[in-house]
mmCIF file of C-alpha atoms and ligand atoms in Angstrom:
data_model
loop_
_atom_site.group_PDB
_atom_site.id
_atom_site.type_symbol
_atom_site.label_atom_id
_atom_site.label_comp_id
_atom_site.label_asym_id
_atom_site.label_seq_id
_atom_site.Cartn_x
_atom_site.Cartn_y
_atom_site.Cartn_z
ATOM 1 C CA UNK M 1 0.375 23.325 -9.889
ATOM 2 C CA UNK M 2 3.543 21.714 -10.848
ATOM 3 C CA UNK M 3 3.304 18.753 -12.875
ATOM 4 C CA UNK M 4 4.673 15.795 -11.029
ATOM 5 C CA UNK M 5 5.701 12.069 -12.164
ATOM 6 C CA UNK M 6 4.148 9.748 -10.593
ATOM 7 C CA UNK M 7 4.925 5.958 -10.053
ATOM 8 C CA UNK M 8 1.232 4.081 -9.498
ATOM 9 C CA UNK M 9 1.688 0.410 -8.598
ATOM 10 C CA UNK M 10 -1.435 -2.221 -9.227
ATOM 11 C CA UNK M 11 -3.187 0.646 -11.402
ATOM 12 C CA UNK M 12 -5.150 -1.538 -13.751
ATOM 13 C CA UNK M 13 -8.068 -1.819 -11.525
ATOM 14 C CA UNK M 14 -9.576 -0.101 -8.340
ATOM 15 C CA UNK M 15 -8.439 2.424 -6.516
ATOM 16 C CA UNK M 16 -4.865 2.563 -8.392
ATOM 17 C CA UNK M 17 -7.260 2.559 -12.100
ATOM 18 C CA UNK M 18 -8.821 5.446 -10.377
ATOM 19 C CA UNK M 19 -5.824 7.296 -9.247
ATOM 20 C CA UNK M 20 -4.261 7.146 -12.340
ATOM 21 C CA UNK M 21 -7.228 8.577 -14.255
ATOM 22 C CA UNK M 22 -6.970 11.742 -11.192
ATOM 23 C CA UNK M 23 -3.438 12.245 -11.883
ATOM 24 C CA UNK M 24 -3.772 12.384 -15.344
ATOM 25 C CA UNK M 25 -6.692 14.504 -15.944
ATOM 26 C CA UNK M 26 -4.705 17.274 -13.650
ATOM 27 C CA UNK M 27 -1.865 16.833 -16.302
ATOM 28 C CA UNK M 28 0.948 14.762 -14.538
ATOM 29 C CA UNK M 29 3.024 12.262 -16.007
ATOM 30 C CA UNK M 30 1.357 8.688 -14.621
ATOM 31 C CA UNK M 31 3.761 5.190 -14.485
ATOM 32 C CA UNK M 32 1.110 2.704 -14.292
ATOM 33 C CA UNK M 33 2.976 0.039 -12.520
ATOM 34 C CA UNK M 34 1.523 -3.328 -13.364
ATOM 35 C CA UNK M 35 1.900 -6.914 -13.300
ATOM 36 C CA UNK M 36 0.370 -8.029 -16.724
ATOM 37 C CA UNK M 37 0.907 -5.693 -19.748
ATOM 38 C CA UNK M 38 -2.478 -7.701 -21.833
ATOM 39 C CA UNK M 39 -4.634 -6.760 -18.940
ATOM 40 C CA UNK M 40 -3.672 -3.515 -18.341
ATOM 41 C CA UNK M 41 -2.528 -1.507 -21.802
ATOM 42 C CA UNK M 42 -6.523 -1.091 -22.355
ATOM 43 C CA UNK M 43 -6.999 0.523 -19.250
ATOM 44 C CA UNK M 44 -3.742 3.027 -20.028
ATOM 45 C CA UNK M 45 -5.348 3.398 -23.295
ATOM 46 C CA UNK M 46 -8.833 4.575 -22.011
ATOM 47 C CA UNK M 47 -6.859 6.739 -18.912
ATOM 48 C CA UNK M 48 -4.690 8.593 -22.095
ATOM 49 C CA UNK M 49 -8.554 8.712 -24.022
ATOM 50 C CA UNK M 50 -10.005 10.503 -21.129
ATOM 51 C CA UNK M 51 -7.211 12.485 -20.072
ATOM 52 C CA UNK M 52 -6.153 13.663 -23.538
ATOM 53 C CA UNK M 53 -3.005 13.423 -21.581
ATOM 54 C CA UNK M 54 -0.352 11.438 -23.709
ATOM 55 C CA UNK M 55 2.300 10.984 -20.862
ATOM 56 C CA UNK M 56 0.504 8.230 -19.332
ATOM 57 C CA UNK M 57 3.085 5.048 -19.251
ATOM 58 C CA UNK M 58 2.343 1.429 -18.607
ATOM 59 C CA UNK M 59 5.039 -0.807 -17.073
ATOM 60 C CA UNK M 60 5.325 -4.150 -16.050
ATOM 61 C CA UNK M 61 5.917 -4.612 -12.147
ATOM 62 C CA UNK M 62 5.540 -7.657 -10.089
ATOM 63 C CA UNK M 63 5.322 -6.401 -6.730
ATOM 64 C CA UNK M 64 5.405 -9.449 -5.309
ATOM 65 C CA UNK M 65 8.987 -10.567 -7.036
ATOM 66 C CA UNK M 66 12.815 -8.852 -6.297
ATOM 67 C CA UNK M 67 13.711 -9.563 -9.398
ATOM 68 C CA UNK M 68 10.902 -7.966 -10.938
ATOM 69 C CA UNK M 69 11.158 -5.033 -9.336
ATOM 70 C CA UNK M 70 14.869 -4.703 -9.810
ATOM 71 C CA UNK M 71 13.853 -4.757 -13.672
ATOM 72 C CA UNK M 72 11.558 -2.388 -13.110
ATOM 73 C CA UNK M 73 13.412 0.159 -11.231
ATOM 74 C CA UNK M 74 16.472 -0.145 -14.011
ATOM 75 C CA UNK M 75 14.255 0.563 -16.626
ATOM 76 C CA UNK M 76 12.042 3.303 -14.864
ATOM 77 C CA UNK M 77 15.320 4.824 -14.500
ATOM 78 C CA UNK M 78 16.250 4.735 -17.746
ATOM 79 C CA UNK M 79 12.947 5.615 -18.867
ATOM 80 C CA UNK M 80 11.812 8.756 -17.126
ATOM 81 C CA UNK M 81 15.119 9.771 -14.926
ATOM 82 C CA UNK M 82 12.515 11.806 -12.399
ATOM 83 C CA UNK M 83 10.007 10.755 -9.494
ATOM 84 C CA UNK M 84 8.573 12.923 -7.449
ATOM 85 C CA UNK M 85 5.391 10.883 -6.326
ATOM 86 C CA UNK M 86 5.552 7.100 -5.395
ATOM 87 C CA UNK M 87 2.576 5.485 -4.735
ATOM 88 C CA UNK M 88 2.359 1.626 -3.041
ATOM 89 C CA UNK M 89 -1.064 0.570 -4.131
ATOM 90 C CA UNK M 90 -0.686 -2.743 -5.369
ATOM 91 C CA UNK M 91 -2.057 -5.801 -2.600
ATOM 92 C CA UNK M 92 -2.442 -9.044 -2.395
ATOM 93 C CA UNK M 93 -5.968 -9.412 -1.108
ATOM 94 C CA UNK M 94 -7.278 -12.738 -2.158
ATOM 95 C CA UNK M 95 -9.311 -13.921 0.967
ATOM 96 C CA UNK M 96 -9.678 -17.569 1.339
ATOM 97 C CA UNK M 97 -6.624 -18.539 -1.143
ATOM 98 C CA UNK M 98 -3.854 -21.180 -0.253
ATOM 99 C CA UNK M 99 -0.440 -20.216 1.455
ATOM 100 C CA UNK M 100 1.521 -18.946 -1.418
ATOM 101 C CA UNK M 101 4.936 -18.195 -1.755
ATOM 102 C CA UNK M 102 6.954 -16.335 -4.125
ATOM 103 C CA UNK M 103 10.000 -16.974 -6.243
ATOM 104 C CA UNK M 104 12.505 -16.259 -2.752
ATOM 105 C CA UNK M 105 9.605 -18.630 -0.838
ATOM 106 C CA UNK M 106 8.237 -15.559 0.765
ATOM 107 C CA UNK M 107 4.913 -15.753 1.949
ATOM 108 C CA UNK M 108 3.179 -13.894 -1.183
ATOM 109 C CA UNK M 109 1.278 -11.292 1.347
ATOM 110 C CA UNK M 110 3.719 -9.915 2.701
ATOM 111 C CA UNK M 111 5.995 -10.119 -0.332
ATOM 112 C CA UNK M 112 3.408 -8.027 -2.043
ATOM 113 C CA UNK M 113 2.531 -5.358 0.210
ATOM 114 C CA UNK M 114 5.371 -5.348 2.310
ATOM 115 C CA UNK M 115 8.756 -6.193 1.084
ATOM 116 C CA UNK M 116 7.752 -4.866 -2.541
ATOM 117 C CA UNK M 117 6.903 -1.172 -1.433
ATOM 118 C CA UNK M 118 10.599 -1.772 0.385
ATOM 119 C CA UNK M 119 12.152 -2.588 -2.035
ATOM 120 C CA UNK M 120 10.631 -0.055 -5.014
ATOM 121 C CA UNK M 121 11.566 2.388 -2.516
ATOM 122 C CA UNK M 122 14.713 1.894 -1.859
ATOM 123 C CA UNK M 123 15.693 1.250 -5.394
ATOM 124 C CA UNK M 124 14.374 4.518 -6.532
ATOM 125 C CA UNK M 125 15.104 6.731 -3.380
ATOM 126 C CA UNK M 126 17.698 8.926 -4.686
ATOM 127 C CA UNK M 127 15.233 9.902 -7.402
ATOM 128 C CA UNK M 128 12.973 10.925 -4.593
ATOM 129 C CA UNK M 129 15.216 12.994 -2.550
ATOM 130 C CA UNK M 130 16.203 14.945 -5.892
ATOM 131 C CA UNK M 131 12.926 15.835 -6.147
ATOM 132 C CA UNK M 132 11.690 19.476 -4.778
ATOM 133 C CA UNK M 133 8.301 17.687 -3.125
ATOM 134 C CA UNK M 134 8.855 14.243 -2.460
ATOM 135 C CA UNK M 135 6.160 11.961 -1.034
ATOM 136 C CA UNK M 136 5.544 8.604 -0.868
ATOM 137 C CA UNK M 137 1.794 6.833 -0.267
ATOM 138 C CA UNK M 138 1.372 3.710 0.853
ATOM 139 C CA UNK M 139 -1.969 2.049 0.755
ATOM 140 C CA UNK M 140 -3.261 0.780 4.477
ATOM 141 C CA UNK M 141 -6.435 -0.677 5.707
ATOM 142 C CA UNK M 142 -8.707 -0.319 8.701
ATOM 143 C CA UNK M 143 -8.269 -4.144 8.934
ATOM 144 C CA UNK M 144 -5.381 -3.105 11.673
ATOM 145 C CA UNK M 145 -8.390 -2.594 14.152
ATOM 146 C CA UNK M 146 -7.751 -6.285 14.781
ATOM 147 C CA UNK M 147 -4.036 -4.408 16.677
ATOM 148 C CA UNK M 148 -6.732 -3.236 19.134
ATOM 149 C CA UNK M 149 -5.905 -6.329 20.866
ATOM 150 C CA UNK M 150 -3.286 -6.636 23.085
ATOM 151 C CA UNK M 151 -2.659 -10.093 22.788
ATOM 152 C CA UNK M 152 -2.027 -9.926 18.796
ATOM 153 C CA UNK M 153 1.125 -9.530 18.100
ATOM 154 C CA UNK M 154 2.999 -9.597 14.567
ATOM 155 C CA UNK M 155 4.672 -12.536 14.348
ATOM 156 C CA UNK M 156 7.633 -11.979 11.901
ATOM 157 C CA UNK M 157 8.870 -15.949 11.210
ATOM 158 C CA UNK M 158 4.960 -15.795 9.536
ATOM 159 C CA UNK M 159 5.669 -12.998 8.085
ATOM 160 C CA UNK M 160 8.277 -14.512 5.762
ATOM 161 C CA UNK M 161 6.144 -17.351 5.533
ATOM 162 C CA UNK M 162 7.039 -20.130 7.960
ATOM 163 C CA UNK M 163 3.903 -21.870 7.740
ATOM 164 C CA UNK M 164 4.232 -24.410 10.621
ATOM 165 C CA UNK M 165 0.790 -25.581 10.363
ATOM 166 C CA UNK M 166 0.099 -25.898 13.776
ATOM 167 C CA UNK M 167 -2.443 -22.492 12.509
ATOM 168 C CA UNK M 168 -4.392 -22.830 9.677
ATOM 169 C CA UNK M 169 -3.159 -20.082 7.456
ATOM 170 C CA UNK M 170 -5.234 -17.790 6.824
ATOM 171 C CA UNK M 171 -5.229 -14.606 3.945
ATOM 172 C CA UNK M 172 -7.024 -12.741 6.087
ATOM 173 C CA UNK M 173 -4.797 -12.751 8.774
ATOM 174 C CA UNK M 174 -1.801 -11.889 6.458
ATOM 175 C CA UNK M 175 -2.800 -9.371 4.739
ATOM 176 C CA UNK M 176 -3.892 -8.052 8.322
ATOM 177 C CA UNK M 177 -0.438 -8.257 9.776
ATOM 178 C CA UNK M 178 0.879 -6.812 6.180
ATOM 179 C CA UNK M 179 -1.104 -3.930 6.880
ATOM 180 C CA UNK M 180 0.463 -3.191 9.664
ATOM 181 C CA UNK M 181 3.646 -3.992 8.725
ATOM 182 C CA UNK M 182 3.606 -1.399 5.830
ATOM 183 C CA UNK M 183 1.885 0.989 8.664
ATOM 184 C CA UNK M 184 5.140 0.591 11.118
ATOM 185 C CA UNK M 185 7.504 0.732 7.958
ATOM 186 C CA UNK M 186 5.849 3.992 7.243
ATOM 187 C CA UNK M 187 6.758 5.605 9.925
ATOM 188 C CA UNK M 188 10.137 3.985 10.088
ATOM 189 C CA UNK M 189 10.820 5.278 6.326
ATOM 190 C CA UNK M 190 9.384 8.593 7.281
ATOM 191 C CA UNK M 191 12.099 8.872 9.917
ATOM 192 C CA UNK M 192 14.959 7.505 7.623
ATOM 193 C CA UNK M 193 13.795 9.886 4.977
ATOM 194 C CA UNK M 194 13.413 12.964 7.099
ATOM 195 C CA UNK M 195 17.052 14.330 6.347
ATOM 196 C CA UNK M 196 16.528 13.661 2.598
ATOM 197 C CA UNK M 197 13.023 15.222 2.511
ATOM 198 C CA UNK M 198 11.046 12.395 1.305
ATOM 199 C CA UNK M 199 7.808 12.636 2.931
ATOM 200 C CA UNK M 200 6.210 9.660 4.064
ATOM 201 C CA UNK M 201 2.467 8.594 4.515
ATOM 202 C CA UNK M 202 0.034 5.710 4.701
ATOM 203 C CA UNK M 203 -3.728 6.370 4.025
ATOM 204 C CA UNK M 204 -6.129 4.161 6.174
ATOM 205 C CA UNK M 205 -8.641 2.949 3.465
ATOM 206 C CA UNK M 206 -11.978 1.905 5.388
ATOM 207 C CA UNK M 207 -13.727 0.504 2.421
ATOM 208 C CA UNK M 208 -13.936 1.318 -1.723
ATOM 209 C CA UNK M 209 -16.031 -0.523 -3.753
ATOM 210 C CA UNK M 210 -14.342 -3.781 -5.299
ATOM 211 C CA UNK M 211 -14.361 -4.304 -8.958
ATOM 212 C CA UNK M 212 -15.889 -8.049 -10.459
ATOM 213 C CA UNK M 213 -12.212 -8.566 -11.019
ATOM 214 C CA UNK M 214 -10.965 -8.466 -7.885
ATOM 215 C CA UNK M 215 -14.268 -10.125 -6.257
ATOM 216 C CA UNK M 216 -13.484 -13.045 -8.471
ATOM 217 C CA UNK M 217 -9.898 -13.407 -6.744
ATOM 218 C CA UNK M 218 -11.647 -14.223 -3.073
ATOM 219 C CA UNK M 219 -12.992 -17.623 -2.569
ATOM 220 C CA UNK M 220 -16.528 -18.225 -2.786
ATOM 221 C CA UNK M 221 -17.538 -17.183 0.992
ATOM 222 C CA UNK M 222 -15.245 -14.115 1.202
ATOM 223 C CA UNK M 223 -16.761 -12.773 -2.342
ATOM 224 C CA UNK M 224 -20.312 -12.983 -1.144
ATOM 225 C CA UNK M 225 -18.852 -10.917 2.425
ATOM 226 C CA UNK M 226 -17.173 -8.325 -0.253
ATOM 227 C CA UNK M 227 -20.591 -8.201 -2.377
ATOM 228 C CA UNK M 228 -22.654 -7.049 0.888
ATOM 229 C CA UNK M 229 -19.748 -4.351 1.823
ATOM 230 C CA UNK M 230 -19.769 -3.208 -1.471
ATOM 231 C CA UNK M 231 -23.223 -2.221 -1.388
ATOM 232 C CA UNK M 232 -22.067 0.255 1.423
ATOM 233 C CA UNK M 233 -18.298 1.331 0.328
ATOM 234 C CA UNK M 234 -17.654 4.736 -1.773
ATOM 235 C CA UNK M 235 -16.468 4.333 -5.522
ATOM 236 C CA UNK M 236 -13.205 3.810 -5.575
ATOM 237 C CA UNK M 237 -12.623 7.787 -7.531
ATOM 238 C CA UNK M 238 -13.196 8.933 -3.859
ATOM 239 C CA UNK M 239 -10.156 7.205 -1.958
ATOM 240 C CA UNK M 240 -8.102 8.164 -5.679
ATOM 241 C CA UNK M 241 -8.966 12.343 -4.605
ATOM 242 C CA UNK M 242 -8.035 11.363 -1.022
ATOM 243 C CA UNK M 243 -4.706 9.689 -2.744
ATOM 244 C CA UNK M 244 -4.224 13.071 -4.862
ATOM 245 C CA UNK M 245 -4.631 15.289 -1.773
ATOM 246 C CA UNK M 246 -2.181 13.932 0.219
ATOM 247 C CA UNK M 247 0.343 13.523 -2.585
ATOM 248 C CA UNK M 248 -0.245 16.869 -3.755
ATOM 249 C CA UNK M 249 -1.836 19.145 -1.588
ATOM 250 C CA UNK M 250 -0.215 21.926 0.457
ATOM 251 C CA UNK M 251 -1.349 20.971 3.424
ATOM 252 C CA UNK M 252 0.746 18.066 3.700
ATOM 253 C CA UNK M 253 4.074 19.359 2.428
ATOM 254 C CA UNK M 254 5.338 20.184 5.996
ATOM 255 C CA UNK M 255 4.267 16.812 7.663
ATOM 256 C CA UNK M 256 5.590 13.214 7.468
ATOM 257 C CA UNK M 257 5.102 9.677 9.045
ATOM 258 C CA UNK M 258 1.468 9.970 9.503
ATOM 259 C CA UNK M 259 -1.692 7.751 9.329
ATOM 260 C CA UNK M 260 -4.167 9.605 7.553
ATOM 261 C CA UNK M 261 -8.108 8.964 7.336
ATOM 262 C CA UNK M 262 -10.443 9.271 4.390
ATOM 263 C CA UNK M 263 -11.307 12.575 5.703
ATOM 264 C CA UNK M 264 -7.492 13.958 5.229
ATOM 265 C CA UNK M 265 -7.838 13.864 9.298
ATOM 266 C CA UNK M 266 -4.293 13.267 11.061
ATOM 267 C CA UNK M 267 -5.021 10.132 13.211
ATOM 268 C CA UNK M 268 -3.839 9.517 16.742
ATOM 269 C CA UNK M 269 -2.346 6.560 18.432
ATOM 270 C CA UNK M 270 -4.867 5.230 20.923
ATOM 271 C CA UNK M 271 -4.676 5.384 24.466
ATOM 272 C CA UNK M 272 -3.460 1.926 26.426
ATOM 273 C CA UNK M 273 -6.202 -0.705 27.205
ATOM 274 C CA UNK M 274 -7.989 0.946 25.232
ATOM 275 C CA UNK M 275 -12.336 0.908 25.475
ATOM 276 C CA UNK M 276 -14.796 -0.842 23.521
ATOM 277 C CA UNK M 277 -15.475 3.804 22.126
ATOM 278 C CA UNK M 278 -12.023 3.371 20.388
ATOM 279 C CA UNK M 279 -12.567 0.606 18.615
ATOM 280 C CA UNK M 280 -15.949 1.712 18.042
ATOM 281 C CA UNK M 281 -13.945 5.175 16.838
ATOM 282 C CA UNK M 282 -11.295 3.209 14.269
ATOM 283 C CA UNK M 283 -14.199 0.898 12.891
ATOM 284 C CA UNK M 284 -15.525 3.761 11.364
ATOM 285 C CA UNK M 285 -11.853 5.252 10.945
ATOM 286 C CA UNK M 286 -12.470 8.426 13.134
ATOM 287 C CA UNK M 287 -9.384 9.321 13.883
ATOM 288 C CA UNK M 288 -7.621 6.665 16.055
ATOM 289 C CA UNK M 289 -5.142 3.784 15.772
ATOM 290 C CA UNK M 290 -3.793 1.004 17.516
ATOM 291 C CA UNK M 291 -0.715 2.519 19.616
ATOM 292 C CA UNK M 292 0.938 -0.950 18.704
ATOM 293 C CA UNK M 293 2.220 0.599 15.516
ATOM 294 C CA UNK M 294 4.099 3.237 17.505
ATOM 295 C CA UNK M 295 6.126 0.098 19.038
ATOM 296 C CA UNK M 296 9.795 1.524 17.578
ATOM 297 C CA UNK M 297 11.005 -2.019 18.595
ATOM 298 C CA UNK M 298 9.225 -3.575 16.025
ATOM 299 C CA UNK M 299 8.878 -0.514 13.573
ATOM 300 C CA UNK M 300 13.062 -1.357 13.211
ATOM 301 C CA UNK M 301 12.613 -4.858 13.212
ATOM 302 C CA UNK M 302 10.633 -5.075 10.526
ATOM 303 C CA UNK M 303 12.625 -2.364 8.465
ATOM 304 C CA UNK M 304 15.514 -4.800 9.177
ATOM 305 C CA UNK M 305 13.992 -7.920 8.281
ATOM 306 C CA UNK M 306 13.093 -6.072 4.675
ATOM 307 C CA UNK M 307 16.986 -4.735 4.406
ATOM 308 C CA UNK M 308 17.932 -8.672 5.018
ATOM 309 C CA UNK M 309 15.810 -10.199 2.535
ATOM 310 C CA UNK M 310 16.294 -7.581 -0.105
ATOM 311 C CA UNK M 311 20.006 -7.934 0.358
ATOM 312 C CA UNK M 312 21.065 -8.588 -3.714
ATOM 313 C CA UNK M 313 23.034 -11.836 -3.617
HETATM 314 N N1 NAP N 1 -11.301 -1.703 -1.604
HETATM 315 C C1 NAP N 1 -11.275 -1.692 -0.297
HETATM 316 O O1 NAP N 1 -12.320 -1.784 0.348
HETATM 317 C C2 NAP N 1 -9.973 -1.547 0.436
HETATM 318 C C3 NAP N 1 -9.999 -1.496 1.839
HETATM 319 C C4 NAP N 1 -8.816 -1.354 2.521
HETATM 320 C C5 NAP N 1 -7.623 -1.255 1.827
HETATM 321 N N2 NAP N 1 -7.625 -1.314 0.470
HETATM 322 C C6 NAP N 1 -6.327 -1.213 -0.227
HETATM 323 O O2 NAP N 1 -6.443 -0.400 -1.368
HETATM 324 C C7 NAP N 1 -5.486 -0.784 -2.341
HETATM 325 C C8 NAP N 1 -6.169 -0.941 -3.680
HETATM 326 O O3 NAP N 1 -7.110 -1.990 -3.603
HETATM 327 P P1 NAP N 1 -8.433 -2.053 -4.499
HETATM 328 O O4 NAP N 1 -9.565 -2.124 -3.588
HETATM 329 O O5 NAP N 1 -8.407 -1.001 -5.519
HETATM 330 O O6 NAP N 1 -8.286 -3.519 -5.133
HETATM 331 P P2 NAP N 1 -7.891 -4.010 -6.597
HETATM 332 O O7 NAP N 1 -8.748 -3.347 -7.617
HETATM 333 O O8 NAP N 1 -7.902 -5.490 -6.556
HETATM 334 O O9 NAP N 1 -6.416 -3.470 -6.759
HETATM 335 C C9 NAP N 1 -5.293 -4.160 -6.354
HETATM 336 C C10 NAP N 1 -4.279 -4.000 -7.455
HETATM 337 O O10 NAP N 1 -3.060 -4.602 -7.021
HETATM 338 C C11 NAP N 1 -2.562 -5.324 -8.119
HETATM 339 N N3 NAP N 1 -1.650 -6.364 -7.691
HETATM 340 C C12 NAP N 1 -1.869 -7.425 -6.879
HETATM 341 N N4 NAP N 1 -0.761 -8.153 -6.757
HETATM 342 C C13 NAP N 1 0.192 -7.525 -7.499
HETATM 343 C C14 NAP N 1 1.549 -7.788 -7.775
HETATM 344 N N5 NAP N 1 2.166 -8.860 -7.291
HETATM 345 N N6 NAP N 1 2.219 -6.926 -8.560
HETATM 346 C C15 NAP N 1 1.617 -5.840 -9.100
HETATM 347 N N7 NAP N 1 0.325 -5.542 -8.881
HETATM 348 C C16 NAP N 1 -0.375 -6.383 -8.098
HETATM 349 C C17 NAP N 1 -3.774 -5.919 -8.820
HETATM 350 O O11 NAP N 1 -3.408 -6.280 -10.131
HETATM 351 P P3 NAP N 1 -4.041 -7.559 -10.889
HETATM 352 O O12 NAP N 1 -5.226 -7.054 -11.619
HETATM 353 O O13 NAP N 1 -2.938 -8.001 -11.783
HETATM 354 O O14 NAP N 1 -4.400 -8.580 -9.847
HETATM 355 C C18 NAP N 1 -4.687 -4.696 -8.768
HETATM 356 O O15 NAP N 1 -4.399 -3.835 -9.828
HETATM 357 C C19 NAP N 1 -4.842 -2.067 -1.817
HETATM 358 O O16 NAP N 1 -3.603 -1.757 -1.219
HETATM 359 C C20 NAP N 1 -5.822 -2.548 -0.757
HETATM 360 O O17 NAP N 1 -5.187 -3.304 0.238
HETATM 361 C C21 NAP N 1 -8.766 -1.464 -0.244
#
């Protein structure tokens, strides 16, 4: 196969740890995108060990900041001049935290796993659409079952964080309306992206077990939920192969702007109103979605809200 860079964000731990171990035991060039150097140079240094595979790189990346990611897009530039792989990993999950906001007073969910895959993306498109196999992955969640009800809708003056506090805010609920966000944006970008051949997907992750680490982010409640599910969720190596397949496998170089299960199934927008045997079916992330994220209305809002906010000053 040929060997591929690849742009990993939030690879210290999990999943993205895991990825970038896959990539670089099959010999690619790995950018281990992450948001403190300390924490993360003795994970690089163990993924190089492993690997015997020297062009593993660690870079600093706040996903959650513009002008972090402008600094890391310059430099990446710089740096490595190629891209062919780009994958949005990185998420703010901690369940039961305050309403946080970012630098730009964005609400720090949806700065992370929305507006920072944007953003990266944008910044570092042209790279992409030089490339001969260009494909971007960005990380979703089953927690978009919740879209299974018609009433919910994504509210996008929450989405940048006007907290009125009429609602208790919740983390829970952001990072559930994040996920769908990035879901809609994906098959926005795929659209946009089509005529520059920058191929576009978003992998529905239904559960990989959740390092001390990142247990230790959710409040006390929340960690003792994640403790139970992890007794039940996959190592986190098996969503990294499901990452590697759909960045590199043949059988997705002709597709783009698709929702893809941990089986490397295709899933389908469900049907309207639909029955208790859907939700039953995207629970266990057989194969069907909530058709809300096919709503083109709000697929281009939301890809316009990110062009406003990410407008340099
Ligand atoms: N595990 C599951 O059951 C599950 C289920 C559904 C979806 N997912 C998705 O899978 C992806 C990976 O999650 P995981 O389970 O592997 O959790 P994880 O180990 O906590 O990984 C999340 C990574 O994101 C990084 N991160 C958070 N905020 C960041 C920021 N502002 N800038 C840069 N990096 C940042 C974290 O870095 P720090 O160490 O610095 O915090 C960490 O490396 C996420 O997108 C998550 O939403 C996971």
């Amino acid at each position: 196969m040929k060997k591929r860079t690849v742009i990993i964000t939030g690879a210290n731990s999990g999943i993205g740890k895991a990825a970038s171990l896959k990539f670089a035991m099959e010999g690619h060039t790995v950018i281990m995108a992450c948001r403190s150097l300390d924490r993360s140079s003795a994970v690089q240094n163990g993924i190089v060990a492993a690997s015997k595979n020297e062009n593993v790189y660690l870079e600093e990346l706040d996903a959650s900041s513009p002008a972090s990611i402008r600094a890391f897009c310059t430099r990446f530039r710089d740096r490595y001049g190629k891209l062919d792989i780009l994958i949005h990993n990185a998420a703010y999950i901690d369940h039961g935290s305050p309403h946080r906001v970012n630098d730009d007073q964005i609400e720090l969910t949806f700065a992370t796993n929305v507006l920072g895959p944007y953003l990266i993306t944008i910044l570092l498109k042209d790279l992409l659409a030089a490339s001969d196999d260009a494909r971007i992955l960005n990380a979703g969640s089953n927690i978009i079952k919740h879209y299974f009800n018609p009433k919910l809708e994504l509210e996008l003056d929450n989405l940048i964080g006007a907290y009125t506090g009429d609602k208790p805010f919740s983390v829970y609920n952001s990072y559930r309306n994040s996920k769908m966000a990035l879901l809609m944006l994906t098959f926005r970008m795929a659209d946009e992206f089509k005529k520059d051949g920058i191929r576009v997907f978003n992998l529905q992750i239904n559960g990989a077990k959740m390092s001390k680490e990142t247990l230790q982010k959710f409040t006390l409640p929340w960690r003792m939920i994640a403790r139970v599910q992890n007794l039940f969720f996959r190592p986190a190596s098996f969503m990294a192969g499901i990452y590697y397949e759909i960045c590199t496998s043949a059988a997705f170089s002709e597709t783009s702007g698709k929702l893809i299960n941990h089986r490397l199934e295709i899933m389908a927008p469900s049907k309207n109103n639909p029955g208790i045997a859907d939700q039953i079916k995207q629970v266990t992330g057989a194969g069907i979605y909530p058709n809300y994220a096919d709503r083109t209305d709000m697929q281009e809002k939301i890809w316009m809200l990110c062009r406003e906010l990410t407008v340099p000053e």
